[in-house]
XYZ file of C-alpha atoms in Angstrom:
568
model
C -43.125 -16.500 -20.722
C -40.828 -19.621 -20.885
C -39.626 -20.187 -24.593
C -36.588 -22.518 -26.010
C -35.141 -18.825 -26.973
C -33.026 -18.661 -23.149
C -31.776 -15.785 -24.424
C -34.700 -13.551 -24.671
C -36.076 -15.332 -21.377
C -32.796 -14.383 -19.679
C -33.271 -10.636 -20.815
C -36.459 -10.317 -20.047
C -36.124 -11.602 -16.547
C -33.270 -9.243 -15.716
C -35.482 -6.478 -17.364
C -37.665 -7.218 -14.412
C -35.000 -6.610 -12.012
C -33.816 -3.497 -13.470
C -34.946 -1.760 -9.944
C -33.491 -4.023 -7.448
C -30.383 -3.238 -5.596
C -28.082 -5.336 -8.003
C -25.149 -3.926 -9.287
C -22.366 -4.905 -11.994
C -18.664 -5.368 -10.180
C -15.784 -7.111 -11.862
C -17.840 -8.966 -14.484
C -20.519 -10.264 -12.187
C -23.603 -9.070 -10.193
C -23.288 -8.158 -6.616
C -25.485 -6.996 -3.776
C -24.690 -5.228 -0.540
C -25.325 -6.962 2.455
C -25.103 -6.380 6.562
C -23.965 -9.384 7.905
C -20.468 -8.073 9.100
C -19.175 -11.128 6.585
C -17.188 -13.395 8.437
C -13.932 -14.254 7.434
C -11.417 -16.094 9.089
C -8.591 -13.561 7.470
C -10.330 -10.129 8.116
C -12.293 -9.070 11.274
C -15.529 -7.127 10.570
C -17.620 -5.270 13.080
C -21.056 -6.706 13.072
C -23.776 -4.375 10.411
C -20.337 -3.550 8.399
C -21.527 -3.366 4.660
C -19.734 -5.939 2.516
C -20.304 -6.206 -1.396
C -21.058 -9.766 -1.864
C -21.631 -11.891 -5.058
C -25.396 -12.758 -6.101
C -25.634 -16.409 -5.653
C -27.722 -18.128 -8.850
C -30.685 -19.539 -6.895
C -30.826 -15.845 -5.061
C -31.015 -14.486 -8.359
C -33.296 -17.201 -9.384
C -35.796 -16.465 -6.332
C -35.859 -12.497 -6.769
C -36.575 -13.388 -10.492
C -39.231 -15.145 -9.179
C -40.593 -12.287 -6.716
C -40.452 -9.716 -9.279
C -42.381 -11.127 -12.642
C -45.297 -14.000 -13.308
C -43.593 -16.877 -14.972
C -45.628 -18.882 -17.335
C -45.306 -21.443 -19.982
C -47.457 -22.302 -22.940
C -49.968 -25.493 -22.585
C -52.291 -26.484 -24.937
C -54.220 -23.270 -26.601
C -53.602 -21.657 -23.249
C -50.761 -20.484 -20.812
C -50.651 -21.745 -17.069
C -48.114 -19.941 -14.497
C -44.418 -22.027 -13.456
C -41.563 -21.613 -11.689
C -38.463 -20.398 -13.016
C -36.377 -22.829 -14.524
C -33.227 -23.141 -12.422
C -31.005 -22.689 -15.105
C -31.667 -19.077 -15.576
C -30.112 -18.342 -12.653
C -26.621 -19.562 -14.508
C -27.761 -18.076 -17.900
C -27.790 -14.360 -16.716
C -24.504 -14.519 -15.159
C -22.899 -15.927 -17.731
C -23.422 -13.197 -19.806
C -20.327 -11.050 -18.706
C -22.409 -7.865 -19.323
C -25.628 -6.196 -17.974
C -27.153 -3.023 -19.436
C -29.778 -2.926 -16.542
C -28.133 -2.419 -13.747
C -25.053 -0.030 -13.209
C -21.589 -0.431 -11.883
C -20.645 -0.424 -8.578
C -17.285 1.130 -7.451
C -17.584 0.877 -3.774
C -20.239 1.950 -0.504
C -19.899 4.505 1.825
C -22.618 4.767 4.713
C -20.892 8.658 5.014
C -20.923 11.547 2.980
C -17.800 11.892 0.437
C -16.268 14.224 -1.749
C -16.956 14.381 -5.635
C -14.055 14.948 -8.460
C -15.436 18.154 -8.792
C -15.573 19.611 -5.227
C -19.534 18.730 -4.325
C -20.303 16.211 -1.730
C -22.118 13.010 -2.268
C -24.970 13.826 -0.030
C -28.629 12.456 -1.500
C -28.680 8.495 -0.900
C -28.420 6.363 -3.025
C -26.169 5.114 -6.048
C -24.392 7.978 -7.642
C -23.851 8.346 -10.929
C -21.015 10.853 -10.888
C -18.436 8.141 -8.751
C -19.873 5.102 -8.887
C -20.690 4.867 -4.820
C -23.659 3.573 -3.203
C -24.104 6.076 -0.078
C -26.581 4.570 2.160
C -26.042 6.850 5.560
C -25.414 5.897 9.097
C -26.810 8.648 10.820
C -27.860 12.479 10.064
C -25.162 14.501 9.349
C -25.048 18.449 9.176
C -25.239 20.025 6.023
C -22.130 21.127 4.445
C -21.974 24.592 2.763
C -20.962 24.809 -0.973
C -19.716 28.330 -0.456
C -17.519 27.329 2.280
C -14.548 30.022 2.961
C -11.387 29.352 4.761
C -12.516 30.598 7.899
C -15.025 27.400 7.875
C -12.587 25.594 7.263
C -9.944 26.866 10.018
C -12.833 26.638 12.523
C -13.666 22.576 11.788
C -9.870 22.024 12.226
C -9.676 23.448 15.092
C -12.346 21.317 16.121
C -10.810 18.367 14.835
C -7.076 19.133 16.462
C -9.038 20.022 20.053
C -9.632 15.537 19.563
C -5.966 15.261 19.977
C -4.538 17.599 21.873
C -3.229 15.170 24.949
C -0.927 13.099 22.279
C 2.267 13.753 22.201
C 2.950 14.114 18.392
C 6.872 13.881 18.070
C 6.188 17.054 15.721
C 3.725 19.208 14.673
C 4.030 17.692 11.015
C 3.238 14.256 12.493
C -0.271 15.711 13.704
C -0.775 16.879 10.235
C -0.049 13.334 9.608
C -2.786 12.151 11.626
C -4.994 15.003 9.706
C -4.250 13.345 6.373
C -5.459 10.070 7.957
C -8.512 11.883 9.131
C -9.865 13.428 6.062
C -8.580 10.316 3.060
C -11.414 8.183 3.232
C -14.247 10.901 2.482
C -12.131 11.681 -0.738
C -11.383 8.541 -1.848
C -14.492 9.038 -4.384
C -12.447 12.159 -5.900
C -9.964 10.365 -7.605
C -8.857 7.024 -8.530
C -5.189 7.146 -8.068
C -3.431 5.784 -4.717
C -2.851 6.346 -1.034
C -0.417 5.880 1.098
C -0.572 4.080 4.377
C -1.157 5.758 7.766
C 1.564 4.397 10.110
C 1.238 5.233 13.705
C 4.263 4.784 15.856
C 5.496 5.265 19.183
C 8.565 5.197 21.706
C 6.673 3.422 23.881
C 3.316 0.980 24.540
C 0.537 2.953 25.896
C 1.407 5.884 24.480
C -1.904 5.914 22.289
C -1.449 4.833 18.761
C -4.122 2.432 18.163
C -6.521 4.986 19.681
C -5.532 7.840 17.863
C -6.125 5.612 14.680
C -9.561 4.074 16.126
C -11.146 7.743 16.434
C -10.464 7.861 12.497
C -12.305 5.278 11.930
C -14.805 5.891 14.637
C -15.376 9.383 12.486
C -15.690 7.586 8.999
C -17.083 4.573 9.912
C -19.169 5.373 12.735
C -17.388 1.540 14.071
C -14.341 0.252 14.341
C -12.132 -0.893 11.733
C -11.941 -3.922 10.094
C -8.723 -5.513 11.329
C -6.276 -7.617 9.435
C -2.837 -8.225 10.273
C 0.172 -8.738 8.000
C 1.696 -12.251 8.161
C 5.576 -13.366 7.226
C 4.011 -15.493 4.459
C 2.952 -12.999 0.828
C 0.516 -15.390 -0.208
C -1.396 -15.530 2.334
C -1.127 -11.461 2.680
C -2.733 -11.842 -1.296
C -5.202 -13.668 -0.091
C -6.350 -11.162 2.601
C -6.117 -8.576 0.481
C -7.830 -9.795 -2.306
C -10.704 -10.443 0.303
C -10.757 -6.637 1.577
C -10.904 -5.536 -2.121
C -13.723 -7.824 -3.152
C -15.820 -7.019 -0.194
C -15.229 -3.044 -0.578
C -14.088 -2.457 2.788
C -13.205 1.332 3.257
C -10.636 0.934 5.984
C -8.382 -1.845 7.489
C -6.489 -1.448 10.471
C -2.707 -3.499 11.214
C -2.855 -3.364 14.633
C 0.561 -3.555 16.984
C 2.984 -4.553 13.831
C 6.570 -5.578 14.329
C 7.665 -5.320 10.880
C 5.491 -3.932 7.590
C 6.084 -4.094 4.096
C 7.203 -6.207 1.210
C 6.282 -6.712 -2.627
C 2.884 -7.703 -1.928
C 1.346 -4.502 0.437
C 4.029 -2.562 -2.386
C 1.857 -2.951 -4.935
C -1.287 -2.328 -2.989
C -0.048 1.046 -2.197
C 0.897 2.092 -5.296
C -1.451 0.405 -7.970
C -5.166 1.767 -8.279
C -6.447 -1.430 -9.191
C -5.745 -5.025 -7.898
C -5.987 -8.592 -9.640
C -6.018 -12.040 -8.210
C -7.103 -15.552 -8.912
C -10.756 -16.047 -6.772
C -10.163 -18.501 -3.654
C -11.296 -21.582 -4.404
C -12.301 -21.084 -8.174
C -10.140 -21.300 -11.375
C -11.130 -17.578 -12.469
C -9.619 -14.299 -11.193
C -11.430 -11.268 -9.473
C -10.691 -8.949 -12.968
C -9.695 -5.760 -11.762
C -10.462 -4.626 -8.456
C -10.270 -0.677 -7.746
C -8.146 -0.608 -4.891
C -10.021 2.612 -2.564
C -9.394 0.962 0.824
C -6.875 2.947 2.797
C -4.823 1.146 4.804
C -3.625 2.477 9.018
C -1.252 0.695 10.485
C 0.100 0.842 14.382
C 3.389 -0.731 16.200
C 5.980 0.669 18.382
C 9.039 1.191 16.230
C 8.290 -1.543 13.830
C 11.534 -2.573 11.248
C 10.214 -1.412 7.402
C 10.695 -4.203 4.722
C 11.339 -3.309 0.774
C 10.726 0.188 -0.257
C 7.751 0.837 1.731
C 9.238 3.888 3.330
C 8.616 5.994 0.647
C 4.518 4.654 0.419
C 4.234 5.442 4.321
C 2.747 8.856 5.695
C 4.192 8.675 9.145
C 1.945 9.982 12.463
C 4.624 9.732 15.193
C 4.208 9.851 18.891
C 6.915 10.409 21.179
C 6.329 10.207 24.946
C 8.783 10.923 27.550
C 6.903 9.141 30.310
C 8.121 5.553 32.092
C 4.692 4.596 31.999
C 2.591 6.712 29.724
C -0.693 4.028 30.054
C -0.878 5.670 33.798
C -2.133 9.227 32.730
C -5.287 10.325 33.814
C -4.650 14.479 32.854
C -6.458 14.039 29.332
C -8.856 17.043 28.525
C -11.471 14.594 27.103
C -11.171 11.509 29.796
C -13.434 9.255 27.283
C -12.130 10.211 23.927
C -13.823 7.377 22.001
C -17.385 8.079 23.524
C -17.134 11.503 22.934
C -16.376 10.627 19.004
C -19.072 8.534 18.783
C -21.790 10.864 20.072
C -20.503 13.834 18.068
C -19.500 11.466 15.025
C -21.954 13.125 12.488
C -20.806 16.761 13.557
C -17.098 15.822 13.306
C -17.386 14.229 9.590
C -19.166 17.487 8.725
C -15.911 19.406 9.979
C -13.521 16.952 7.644
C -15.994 17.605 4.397
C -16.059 21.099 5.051
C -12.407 21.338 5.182
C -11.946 19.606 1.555
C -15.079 21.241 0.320
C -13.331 25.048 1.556
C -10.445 24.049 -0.331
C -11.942 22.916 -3.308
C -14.233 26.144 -3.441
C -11.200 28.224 -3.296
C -9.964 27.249 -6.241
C -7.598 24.162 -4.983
C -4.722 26.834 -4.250
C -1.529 25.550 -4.697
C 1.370 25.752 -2.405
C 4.911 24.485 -4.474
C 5.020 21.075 -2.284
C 7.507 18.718 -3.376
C 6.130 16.371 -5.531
C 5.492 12.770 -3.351
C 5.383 10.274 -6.221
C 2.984 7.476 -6.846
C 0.297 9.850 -4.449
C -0.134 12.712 -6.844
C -4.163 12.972 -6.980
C -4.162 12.496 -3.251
C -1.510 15.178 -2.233
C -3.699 17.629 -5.146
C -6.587 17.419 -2.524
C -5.331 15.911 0.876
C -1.699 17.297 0.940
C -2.602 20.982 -0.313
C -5.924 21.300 1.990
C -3.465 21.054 4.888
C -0.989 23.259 3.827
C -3.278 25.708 2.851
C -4.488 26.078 6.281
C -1.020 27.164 7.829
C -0.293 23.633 8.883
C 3.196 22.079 8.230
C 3.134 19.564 4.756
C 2.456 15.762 6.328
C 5.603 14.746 3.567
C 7.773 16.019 5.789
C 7.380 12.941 8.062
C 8.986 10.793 5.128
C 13.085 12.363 6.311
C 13.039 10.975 9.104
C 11.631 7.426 7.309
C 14.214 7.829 4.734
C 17.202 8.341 7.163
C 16.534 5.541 9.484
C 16.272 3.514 5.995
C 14.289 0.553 5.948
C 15.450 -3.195 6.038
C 15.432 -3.268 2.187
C 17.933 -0.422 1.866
C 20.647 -1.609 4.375
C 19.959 -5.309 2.907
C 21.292 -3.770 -0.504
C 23.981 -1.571 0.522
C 25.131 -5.209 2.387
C 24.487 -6.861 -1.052
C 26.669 -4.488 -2.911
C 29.761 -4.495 -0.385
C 29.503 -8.424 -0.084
C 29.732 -8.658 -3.541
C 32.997 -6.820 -3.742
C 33.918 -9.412 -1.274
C 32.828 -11.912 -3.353
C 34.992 -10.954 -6.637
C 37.889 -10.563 -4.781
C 37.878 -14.076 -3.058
C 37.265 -14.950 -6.656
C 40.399 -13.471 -8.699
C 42.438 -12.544 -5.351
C 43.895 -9.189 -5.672
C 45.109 -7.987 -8.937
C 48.504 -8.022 -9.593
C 49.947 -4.729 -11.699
C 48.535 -4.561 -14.664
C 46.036 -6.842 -14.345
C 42.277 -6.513 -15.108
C 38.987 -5.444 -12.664
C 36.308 -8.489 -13.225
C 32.922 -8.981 -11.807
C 30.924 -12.494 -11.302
C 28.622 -14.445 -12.487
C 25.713 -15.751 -10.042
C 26.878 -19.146 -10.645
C 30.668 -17.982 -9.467
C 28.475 -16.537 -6.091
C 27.080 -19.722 -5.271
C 29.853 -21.528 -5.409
C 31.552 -19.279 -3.628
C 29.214 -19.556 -0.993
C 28.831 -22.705 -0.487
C 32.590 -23.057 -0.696
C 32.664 -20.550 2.498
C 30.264 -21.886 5.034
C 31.607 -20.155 7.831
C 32.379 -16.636 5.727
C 30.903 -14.436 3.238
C 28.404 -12.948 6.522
C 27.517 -9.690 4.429
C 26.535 -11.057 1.398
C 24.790 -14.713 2.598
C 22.937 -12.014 5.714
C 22.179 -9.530 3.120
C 20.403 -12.582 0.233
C 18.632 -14.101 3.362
C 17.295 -10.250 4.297
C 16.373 -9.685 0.468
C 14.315 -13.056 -0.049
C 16.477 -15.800 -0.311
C 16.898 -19.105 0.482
C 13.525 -19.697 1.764
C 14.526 -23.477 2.976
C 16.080 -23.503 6.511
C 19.668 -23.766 6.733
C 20.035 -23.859 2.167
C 22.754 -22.084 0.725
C 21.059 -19.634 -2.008
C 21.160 -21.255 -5.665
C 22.320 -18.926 -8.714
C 18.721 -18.444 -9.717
C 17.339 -16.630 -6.263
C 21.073 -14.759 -6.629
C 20.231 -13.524 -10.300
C 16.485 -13.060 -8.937
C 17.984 -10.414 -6.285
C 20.411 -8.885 -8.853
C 17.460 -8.175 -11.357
C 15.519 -6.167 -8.718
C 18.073 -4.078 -7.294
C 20.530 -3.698 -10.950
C 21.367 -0.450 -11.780
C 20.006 1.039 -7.863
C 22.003 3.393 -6.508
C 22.504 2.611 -2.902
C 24.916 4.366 -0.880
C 27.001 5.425 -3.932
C 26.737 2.345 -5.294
C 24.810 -0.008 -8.312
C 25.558 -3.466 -9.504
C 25.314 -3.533 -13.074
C 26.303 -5.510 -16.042
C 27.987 -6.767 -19.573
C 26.824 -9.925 -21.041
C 30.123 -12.303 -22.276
C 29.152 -15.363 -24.236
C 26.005 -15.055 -22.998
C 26.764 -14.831 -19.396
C 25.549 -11.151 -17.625
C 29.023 -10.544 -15.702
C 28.414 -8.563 -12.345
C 30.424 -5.613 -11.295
C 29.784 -3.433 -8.432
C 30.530 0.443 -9.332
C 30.337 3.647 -7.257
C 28.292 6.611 -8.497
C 29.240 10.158 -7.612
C 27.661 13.789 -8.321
C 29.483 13.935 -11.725
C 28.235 10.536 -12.518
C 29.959 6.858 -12.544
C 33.608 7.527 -11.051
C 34.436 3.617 -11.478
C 34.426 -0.122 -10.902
C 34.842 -1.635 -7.175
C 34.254 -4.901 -8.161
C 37.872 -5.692 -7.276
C 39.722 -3.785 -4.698
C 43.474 -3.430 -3.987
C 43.549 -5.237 -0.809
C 45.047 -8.721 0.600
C 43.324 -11.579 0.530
C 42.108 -12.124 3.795
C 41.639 -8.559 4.403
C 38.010 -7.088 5.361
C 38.812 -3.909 4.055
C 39.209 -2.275 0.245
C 40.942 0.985 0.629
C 38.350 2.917 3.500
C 35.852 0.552 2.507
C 34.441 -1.670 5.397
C 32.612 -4.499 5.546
C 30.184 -4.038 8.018
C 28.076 -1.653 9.570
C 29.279 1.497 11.169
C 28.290 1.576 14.933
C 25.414 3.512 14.103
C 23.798 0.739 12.177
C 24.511 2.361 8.883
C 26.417 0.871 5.435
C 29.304 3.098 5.095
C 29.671 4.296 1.102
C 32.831 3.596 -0.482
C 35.071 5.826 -1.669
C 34.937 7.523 -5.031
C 37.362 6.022 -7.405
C 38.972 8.165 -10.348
C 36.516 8.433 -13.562
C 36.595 7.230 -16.667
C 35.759 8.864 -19.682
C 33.626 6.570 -22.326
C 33.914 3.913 -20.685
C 32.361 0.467 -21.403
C 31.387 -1.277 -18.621
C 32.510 -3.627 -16.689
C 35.282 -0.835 -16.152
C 38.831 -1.665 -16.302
C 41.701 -0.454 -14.281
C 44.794 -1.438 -13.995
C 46.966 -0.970 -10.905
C 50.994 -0.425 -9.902
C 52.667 -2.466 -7.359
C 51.394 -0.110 -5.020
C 47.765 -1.324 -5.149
C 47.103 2.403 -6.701
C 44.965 3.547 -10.063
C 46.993 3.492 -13.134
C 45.171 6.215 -15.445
């Protein structure tokens, strides 16, 4: 009945929709539709289910359906509508005790925190997942032994047997890709991305990630690709999180990373301001895992070490010509024996978890500690090398961001020394300011390559043809301060003030001294076997240790003899 108490008309109204498929998310009520959602930033197969905010007239109209509104007249009560407001009312409440919170939807069955499988549909309780299925999938067993378990991978490993994984650790790689979305309701902590790679086009990257998703899914991926531009990657993002998609595929990338798809990888949940309103999306749970594909693509920031890298590594001209493949139709034969093949992934993780979660000593990979407890250790336990060990050969080639700093550091050497010239016996070892290094730069158009190249590669200037102001200068200095790179760290001592700059190396022992001033002449690209440049393997060379110094206050002073050598 409609009263001036909105209050107690708003309760009782929800009360009536206790039943209906409404959930809480992010301070709001949602529903789960089937529409595919179309978005201009992320590409949706059609029946995809998307988490979607209820509308107030929708809620308004299944108020409506599911109670007899009335209102007092005369002696008497006669029946109404629902007064549009309400609609408005119940959402602004922030809170609903009738309906329960929704963490995300899976349409196949997943693994619980404690080792059972989320197989009766419907919202459960235990994870927070709404598992509506796709199909009929085989029963897992809860006493599961490893024999089960080395059976379905060898079921799963006959899928890719024509690829030509560089090593057998990068089709453990591909494993770890397999089996992360159906335990991405065992823990809340973070995943890294699934990068496939190859020599060559045609090799078959993109399908060896499709028949992941083909497995989960039962579709294809949603597909989203990274742009130069980090708000509009925040944007994307922010859309993928809202609408609960389970995996998103970056399809033929030329370079990946960055601050923005940093912090997806390594925070659990995500916050932005709402497109087009002046409220943000509170804080998302970030359970999408995130494959990405290109043919040797350049890594940006510190991404490396949030990458778990599936390599392929063909030594054919023209590896899109083979026809010798053991399955010829590889994604048809996924999709009609989908439902068996998930039931081989779950009864991997469900083996492992019956066993006791064995562990096997891995080295710890940090920010991805709940997923290498269950992903990492199922692998290993079944006599399969540790997917980790794909991150060497990441970390050696060194990604953009690491190079870019190494640059930084050895221009900035540069950069004192065309500032004081070289010392003279006796005299002191100074760093700069960031003011000094923008002067200095734009006092040496035509010089100065490493450090301007390296600022530009780091962030900065983002105007076309600008020479970088002291502010994006300190900006870089902030981030990277204190970083060893190479042997190497920038670091500081504030006079009047003013933080002072000095570039020092770092040995085994410790700091062994100040290189923010080299003996060397003026013009000179060199400071002692210090070069400027890149080595013709593409790598920053690391400067030579320089003799220590025992409680000292930094920025370290030495003092030098005619010679251009270390006075101790």
């Amino acid at each position: 009945m409609i009263t001036p108490d909105q209050e107690a008309v708003t309760s009782l109204a929800l009360d009536a929709l206790r039943l209906e498929p409404i959930w809480t998310r992010n301070h709001g009520l949602v529903e789960i539709l089937y529409d595919g959602a179309p978005d201009k930033n992320v590409t949706r197969a059609q029946g995809c289910p998307t988490i979607r905010p209820i509308p107030p007239a929708k809620l308004v109209a299944r108020m409506s359906a599911k109670a007899e509104w009335v209102r007092q007249k005369g002696d008497g009560y006669v029946r109404c509508c629902v007064p549009p407001y309400i609609g408005n009312v119940a959402l602004a409440q922030g809170t609903w005790s009738q309906f329960d919170d929704l963490r995300g939807v899976t349409e196949t069955p997943m693994l619980r925190p404690d080792g059972t499988i989320i197989d009766a549909p419907g919202y459960d309780r235990a994870t927070g997942y709404f598992y509506a299925p796709n199909a009929e999938y085989p029963a897992v067993k809860a006493d599961a032994t490893r024999e089960d378990a080395l059976e379905s991978v060898g079921k799963l490993l006959a899928l890719v047997e024509d690829f030509p994984f560089a090593k057998p650790e990068h089709k453990s790689a591909w494993l770890a890709g397999l089996l992360t979305p159906f335990t991405r309701a065992a823990f809340s902590g973070c995943v890294p991305a699934f990068f496939y790679v190859a020599n060559a086009p045609g090799t078959g990257k993109s399908r060896l990630a499709s028949i992941s998703g083909m497995i989960f899914l039962g579709r294809e991926f949603a597909r989203c690709p990274q742009t130069d531009d980090p708000e509009e990657d925040k944007k994307r993002i922010t859309s993928i999180l809202l609408e609960g998609d389970r995996m998103v595929l970056m399809d033929n990338v030329t370079r990946f990373g960055g601050p923005v798809m940093d912090a997806l990888l390594t925070s659990p949940t995500w916050k932005d301001r709402v497109l087009g309103a002046s409220k943000t999306t509170g804080d998302l749970p970030v359970n999408v895992c995130i494959y990405v594909t290109g043919n040797n693509p350049v890594l940006i920031g510190d991404v490396d070490r949030r990458i778990c890298n599936c390599a392929l590594e063909t030594l054919l001209e023209n590896p899109e010509d083979r026809r010798d493949f053991k399955i010829p139709n590889l994604e048809l034969y996924v999709k009609e024996h989908r439902a068996e093949l998930a039931s081989h992934c779950l009864t991997i993780l469900r083996a492992y978890c019956a066993a006791g979660r064995p562990k096997h000593n891995l080295a710890p990979w940090g920010s991805f500690e709940e997923w290498s407890a269950i992903v990492r250790e199922a692998i290993v336990w079944l006599g399969l090398p540790d997917c980790a060990e794909t991150r060497k050969e990441l970390r050696a080639a060194g990604s953009v961001a690491v190079n870019a700093i190494a640059e930084f550091l050895l221009g900035w050497v540069e950069a004192c020394e065309l500032e004081h010239g070289r010392p003279l016996p006796g005299a002191e070892v100074r760093g700069i300011t960031s003011a000094q290094a923008e002067t200095l730069l734009k006092r040496n158009p035509d010089s100065m390559s490493l450090l301007r190249g390296a600022i530009a590669e780091l962030g900065a200037p983002k105007k076309t043809n600008s020479s970088p102001t002291s502010r994006e200068i300190g900006t870089i200095i902030r981030t990277i301060s204190k970083r060893v790179i190479k042997n190497m760290r920038i670091c500081s001592v504030v006079f009047n003030h003013v933080a002072i700059w000095t570039v020092e190396t770092v040995g085994a022992e410790g700091i062994c001294g100040d290189v923010g001033i080299c003996p060397a002449t003026r013009n000179q690209k060199s400071y002692g076997d210090i070069n400027i440049g890149k080595e013709p393997d593409g790598h920053i060379p690391t400067p030579p240790h320089l003799p220590s110094s025992p409680n000292q206050k930094r920025p370290v002073v030495f003092h030098y003899n005619a010679d251009g050598e270390v006075v101790t």
